[in-house]
Amino acid sequence: MDTIITKVDEQNIDDATMRSAGKIIMAGGLVAFPTETVYGLGGDALNMESSAKIYAAKGRPSDNPLIVHIADWDKLEMIVSKIPESARILAERFWPGPLTMIMNKSDAVPYETTGGLDTVAVRMPVHKTALELIRNSGGYIAAPSANLSGRPSPTSARYVIEDMDGRIDMIIDGGDVEIGLESTIVDLTGDTPMILRPGYVTPDMLREALGEIDLDPTLLSGDTSIRPKAPGMKYRHYAPKGSLAIVRGSQDDVVEYINKKLTKVNDKSVRTGVICTDETMRRYEASSVKSVGERADEDAIAHTLFRILREFDDEEVDVIYSESFEGGCLGQAIMNRLLKAAGHQVIDV
Ligand code: TXA
Ligand code: MG
């Protein structure tokens, strides 16, 4: 399939391009597009064949439900059986934005979109190009992250092209995304709202809005035998091709440990990599040393992490060590992705 690749400037959106992209989606085709979190791979959420095509393009298991993206609050009513009060409160504060809410679905949403579940995940992104695309496409776009299954979510159109060129109808290139981690997912179908995936909207922010909040216990544990509540969280994800281990401890101990490990790799054909911060960058001796930014700059870390994991793949790095990035507001979201990428391999020094 020939994929149309077209640039759209969020500050000066070309209406004709958005109309033709919308037509593709309404005709059952697939269009990748930028959002503020990561790029999405969009199809008509109410068309079961579109959802089937999304799974095929990603190589994704079809029991992994898709997020339905809307652009206007009044569109929500049709796809959920009832709007919970908590959804109104959260939407007031966080929509449009990087928050996905899970509610009971209505009959309008096919089971192909929800991976067979009676619930539906809904998000209203803030990216103007995404909103325009949704409005031009009938109002409901099902969109997982626009990566091949198992690879890091794309934070730039170039990675979407890498994974999806030839597999979908169109890619809208909107440059780099702003946040770089996928949305926070909160399940509103139980007695207490529960976070299923940490993201830019933190537990504290949700707690302040709603009071008590639970966290899916599997998020904090490395025990892969417990089934996470968001089906997609169970899959090995984001993993680079090389081996990746996280080293945790005081700054000096971590630097010393990693360098010691790296000097033990004597074989010149083995490429080594380190994920670190600006503060320690110059202290490592590896084939490729990459900084996520200053340690105190959480936004930069979130923004850079997926890109670095992909760069290590491009450079065919075999052995990677990463510093740990806990603490702060986004620590949980960042570490959730990094731990998955590392298959929960953590070394405490
Ligand atoms: O930021 C984002 O959320 C991006 C952009 C494109 O909006 N989308 C995204 O979608 O990350 P995806 O498909 O890569 O991740 C969706 C996650 C999966 O882990 C899936 O299992 C979970 O949401 N999910 C979707 N619907 C669900 C439901 N009804 N119940 C539980 N988990 C659900
Ligand atoms: Mg994804």
XYZ file of C-alpha atoms and ligand atoms in Angstrom:
383
model
C 0.000 0.000 0.000
C 1.241 3.503 -0.814
C 1.186 5.666 2.297
C 0.542 9.388 1.839
C 2.899 11.330 4.115
C 1.920 14.938 4.682
C 3.126 17.689 7.008
C 0.565 19.678 8.992
C 1.488 22.681 11.132
C -0.595 22.729 14.333
C -0.553 26.535 14.291
C -1.724 26.759 10.689
C -3.762 23.666 9.900
C -4.566 23.072 6.249
C -8.314 22.417 5.991
C -8.139 20.555 2.700
C -5.610 18.076 4.115
C -7.758 17.476 7.165
C -10.833 16.937 5.021
C -9.097 14.337 2.896
C -7.686 12.620 5.984
C -11.189 12.579 7.470
C -12.551 11.017 4.290
C -9.987 8.237 4.498
C -11.071 7.399 8.048
C -14.785 7.568 7.245
C -14.180 5.200 4.325
C -12.620 2.662 6.711
C -8.959 3.603 6.167
C -6.204 4.358 8.677
C -4.435 7.677 9.349
C -1.604 8.203 11.848
C -1.669 11.611 13.534
C 0.106 13.602 16.234
C -1.324 14.098 19.717
C 0.273 15.831 22.694
C 1.275 12.471 24.222
C 2.461 10.221 21.373
C 1.391 9.636 17.742
C -1.856 7.706 17.300
C -2.878 5.233 14.600
C -6.453 6.264 13.857
C -9.441 4.497 12.374
C -13.229 4.910 12.706
C -13.972 3.717 16.250
C -17.536 2.751 15.353
C -16.511 0.617 12.372
C -15.458 -2.882 13.422
C -13.518 -3.395 10.209
C -11.394 -0.323 10.912
C -10.489 -1.698 14.322
C -9.532 -5.020 12.770
C -7.282 -3.140 10.340
C -5.612 -1.272 13.207
C -4.712 -4.546 14.927
C -3.344 -5.918 11.682
C -1.241 -2.815 10.919
C 0.295 -2.838 14.407
C 0.676 -6.594 14.622
C -1.214 -6.243 17.880
C -3.238 -8.950 19.647
C -6.924 -8.173 19.178
C -7.775 -8.649 22.867
C -5.997 -5.368 23.552
C -8.643 -2.628 23.531
C -8.288 0.704 21.727
C -8.796 4.209 23.089
C -11.657 6.151 21.463
C -10.704 9.780 20.842
C -13.355 12.496 20.792
C -13.084 16.226 20.175
C -16.260 17.482 21.825
C -17.897 16.673 25.149
C -21.364 16.122 23.641
C -19.992 13.174 21.642
C -19.385 11.197 24.817
C -23.020 10.404 25.497
C -23.419 8.168 22.460
C -20.546 5.815 23.269
C -21.042 5.235 27.008
C -24.084 3.728 28.737
C -24.022 6.443 31.407
C -21.689 9.357 32.135
C -20.460 9.000 35.731
C -20.267 12.156 37.832
C -16.532 11.523 38.286
C -16.065 11.786 34.500
C -17.676 15.219 34.489
C -15.376 16.395 37.253
C -12.243 15.034 35.571
C -13.223 16.327 32.131
C -13.753 19.783 33.575
C -10.143 19.795 34.798
C -8.182 17.628 32.415
C -9.961 17.546 29.042
C -8.815 18.225 26.467
C -5.567 16.646 27.631
C -3.510 13.537 28.432
C -6.178 11.669 30.426
C -8.098 8.575 29.317
C -11.217 7.544 31.222
C -12.763 4.089 31.202
C -16.543 3.889 31.350
C -19.228 1.311 30.515
C -19.748 1.253 26.770
C -22.972 1.714 24.809
C -24.074 -0.542 21.949
C -22.706 1.993 19.454
C -19.144 0.857 20.170
C -18.276 -2.480 18.535
C -16.540 -5.144 20.604
C -13.761 -5.136 18.003
C -12.823 -1.673 19.299
C -12.928 -2.629 22.992
C -11.175 -5.966 22.622
C -14.348 -7.758 23.688
C -14.830 -5.690 26.868
C -18.087 -4.042 27.991
C -16.108 -0.917 28.868
C -14.637 1.744 26.610
C -11.592 3.977 27.074
C -12.190 7.585 25.989
C -9.800 10.497 25.615
C -10.096 14.062 24.330
C -6.626 15.131 23.183
C -5.560 18.782 23.248
C -3.433 18.717 20.076
C -5.228 20.913 17.519
C -4.404 18.677 14.553
C -5.818 15.656 16.401
C -9.007 17.560 17.253
C -9.459 18.712 13.658
C -8.932 15.185 12.364
C -11.506 13.767 14.798
C -14.066 16.409 13.782
C -13.457 15.666 10.108
C -13.819 11.927 10.646
C -17.297 11.692 12.129
C -16.288 12.361 15.730
C -14.871 9.038 16.953
C -11.335 7.889 16.241
C -10.000 4.663 17.742
C -6.260 5.110 18.114
C -3.571 3.099 19.779
C -0.038 4.448 19.739
C 1.246 4.362 16.143
C 4.111 1.915 16.715
C 4.440 -1.703 15.732
C 3.378 -3.811 18.691
C 6.194 -4.113 21.226
C 8.174 -1.078 20.051
C 8.340 2.245 21.934
C 5.447 4.619 21.207
C 6.423 7.122 18.485
C 7.187 10.640 19.686
C 8.014 11.939 16.224
C 6.623 11.326 12.720
C 9.904 9.815 11.617
C 9.305 6.846 13.936
C 5.744 6.445 12.685
C 7.121 6.325 9.155
C 9.692 3.758 10.265
C 6.984 1.463 11.659
C 3.938 2.192 9.478
C 5.050 3.275 5.991
C 3.344 0.935 3.510
C 0.948 -0.439 6.143
C -1.590 2.417 6.439
C -3.211 5.024 4.165
C -1.783 8.264 5.525
C 0.676 9.674 8.045
C 0.211 13.252 9.257
C 3.608 14.648 10.217
C 3.194 17.211 12.986
C 6.809 17.164 14.147
C 7.793 16.169 17.679
C 5.096 15.563 20.292
C 5.053 17.594 23.465
C 4.796 15.105 26.340
C 6.341 11.899 25.012
C 4.561 9.395 27.307
C 1.085 7.976 26.717
C -1.937 9.325 28.587
C -2.848 8.471 32.158
C -5.622 5.862 32.194
C -8.204 5.929 34.981
C -10.965 3.341 35.303
C -14.235 4.899 36.503
C -16.353 1.738 36.417
C -15.629 0.551 39.985
C -16.545 2.019 43.374
C -13.223 3.836 43.612
C -11.498 5.285 40.537
C -8.396 3.258 39.697
C -5.300 4.286 37.763
C -4.425 1.597 35.221
C -1.547 3.426 33.551
C 0.419 6.318 35.093
C 1.024 9.356 32.898
C 1.296 13.120 32.823
C -1.845 13.538 34.953
C -0.534 12.271 38.300
C -2.295 10.368 41.106
C -2.119 13.522 43.250
C -3.862 15.567 40.586
C -6.623 12.956 40.330
C -6.898 12.672 44.098
C -7.287 16.404 44.424
C -10.168 16.284 41.956
C -11.943 13.140 43.157
C -10.752 12.228 46.640
C -9.818 8.577 47.047
C -7.972 6.941 44.130
C -6.625 3.400 43.809
C -3.650 2.278 41.796
C -3.716 -0.995 39.874
C -1.458 -3.051 42.175
C 0.330 -4.652 39.233
C 1.825 -1.268 38.310
C 4.094 -1.301 41.309
C 5.091 -4.910 41.185
C 7.502 -6.726 38.947
C 5.400 -9.848 39.328
C 4.311 -10.601 35.776
C 2.030 -13.442 36.879
C -0.614 -10.950 38.096
C -2.882 -9.772 35.312
C -3.000 -5.986 34.927
C -6.442 -4.413 34.538
C -5.508 -2.667 31.287
C -4.973 -5.614 28.951
C -2.250 -3.776 27.032
C -0.095 -3.400 30.128
C 0.624 -7.115 30.226
C 2.560 -7.172 26.994
C 6.306 -6.790 26.814
C 6.543 -3.272 25.577
C 8.957 -0.603 24.521
C 11.746 -3.143 24.733
C 14.922 -2.250 22.854
C 16.599 -4.978 20.801
C 19.608 -4.973 23.122
C 19.487 -6.092 26.755
C 18.571 -3.329 29.187
C 19.113 -3.161 32.951
C 18.303 -0.319 35.345
C 20.888 0.479 38.016
C 19.598 2.131 41.188
C 21.588 3.767 43.990
C 23.548 6.912 44.807
C 24.926 8.779 41.797
C 28.567 7.834 42.389
C 27.768 4.179 43.068
C 25.677 3.919 39.922
C 28.365 5.488 37.721
C 31.029 3.255 39.229
C 28.943 0.087 38.865
C 27.980 0.737 35.254
C 31.510 1.649 34.203
C 32.841 -1.490 35.861
C 30.286 -3.593 33.986
C 31.120 -1.866 30.714
C 34.857 -2.459 31.010
C 34.096 -6.147 31.434
C 32.590 -6.168 27.942
C 35.859 -6.861 26.171
C 34.473 -8.011 22.886
C 34.882 -5.047 20.490
C 31.927 -6.214 18.397
C 29.551 -5.730 21.342
C 28.128 -2.213 21.328
C 27.338 -0.709 24.720
C 24.989 2.078 25.707
C 24.103 4.145 28.766
C 20.956 6.135 29.529
C 21.846 8.874 32.000
C 21.392 12.566 32.788
C 23.340 15.710 31.888
C 24.956 15.599 35.324
C 26.648 12.227 34.760
C 26.931 12.061 30.997
C 30.646 12.766 30.793
C 31.525 10.141 33.363
C 30.566 7.072 31.335
C 32.670 5.098 28.918
C 30.363 3.331 26.473
C 29.977 3.180 22.699
C 26.918 5.379 23.029
C 26.035 7.571 26.021
C 22.656 9.319 25.908
C 21.275 11.876 28.316
C 17.576 12.291 29.006
C 18.265 15.865 30.155
C 18.844 17.360 33.571
C 17.786 15.081 36.407
C 15.456 17.723 37.843
C 13.728 18.260 34.490
C 11.069 15.560 34.524
C 9.340 16.877 31.436
C 12.569 16.480 29.484
C 13.029 12.914 30.730
C 9.464 11.971 29.741
C 9.952 13.659 26.381
C 13.243 11.938 25.565
C 12.996 8.387 26.886
C 11.188 6.659 23.989
C 13.374 8.437 21.440
C 16.522 7.169 23.129
C 15.234 3.593 23.208
C 14.646 3.784 19.464
C 18.037 5.371 18.811
C 19.745 2.473 20.556
C 17.938 0.139 18.181
C 19.052 2.183 15.173
C 22.635 2.068 16.431
C 22.341 -1.666 17.093
C 23.483 -1.369 20.678
C 23.634 -4.768 22.382
C 24.054 -4.021 26.085
C 22.373 -1.040 27.726
C 22.476 0.221 31.312
C 20.153 2.960 32.500
C 20.140 5.171 35.539
C 16.876 5.166 37.487
C 14.528 8.168 37.345
C 12.316 7.852 40.399
C 10.781 10.623 42.441
C 9.091 13.853 41.449
C 5.625 14.005 39.935
C 6.316 12.004 36.795
C 8.713 9.467 38.310
C 6.055 6.795 38.463
C 5.021 7.235 34.823
C 8.609 7.343 33.592
C 9.701 4.318 35.648
C 6.619 2.342 34.569
C 7.813 2.606 30.941
C 11.494 2.112 31.722
C 10.816 -0.956 33.885
C 8.750 -2.499 31.098
C 11.501 -1.764 28.603
C 13.962 -3.478 30.924
C 11.699 -6.445 31.597
C 11.904 -5.340 35.272
C 15.632 -5.993 35.458
C 16.786 -3.719 38.286
C 20.169 -3.804 40.000
C 20.425 -2.097 43.387
C 23.950 -0.904 44.191
O -1.708 8.831 24.958
C -2.364 7.865 24.570
O -3.226 7.312 25.285
C -2.101 7.357 23.136
C -2.551 8.432 22.159
C -2.504 7.991 20.742
O -3.823 8.890 22.516
N -2.779 6.105 22.911
C -2.358 4.940 23.479
O -3.081 3.828 23.109
O -1.432 4.878 24.247
P -2.580 2.338 23.308
O -3.552 1.505 22.571
O -1.176 2.210 22.923
O -2.778 2.058 24.816
C -4.080 1.902 25.326
C -4.070 1.192 26.638
C -3.764 -0.283 26.513
O -2.921 -0.682 27.575
C -5.166 -0.899 26.661
O -5.113 -2.212 27.158
C -5.829 0.050 27.624
O -5.378 1.307 27.205
N -7.295 0.050 27.496
C -8.039 0.487 26.451
N -9.347 0.269 26.661
C -9.463 -0.302 27.877
C -10.542 -0.781 28.660
N -11.792 -0.703 28.229
N -10.264 -1.324 29.868
C -8.984 -1.407 30.315
N -7.919 -0.968 29.618
C -8.137 -0.441 28.410
Mg 0.743 1.570 22.836
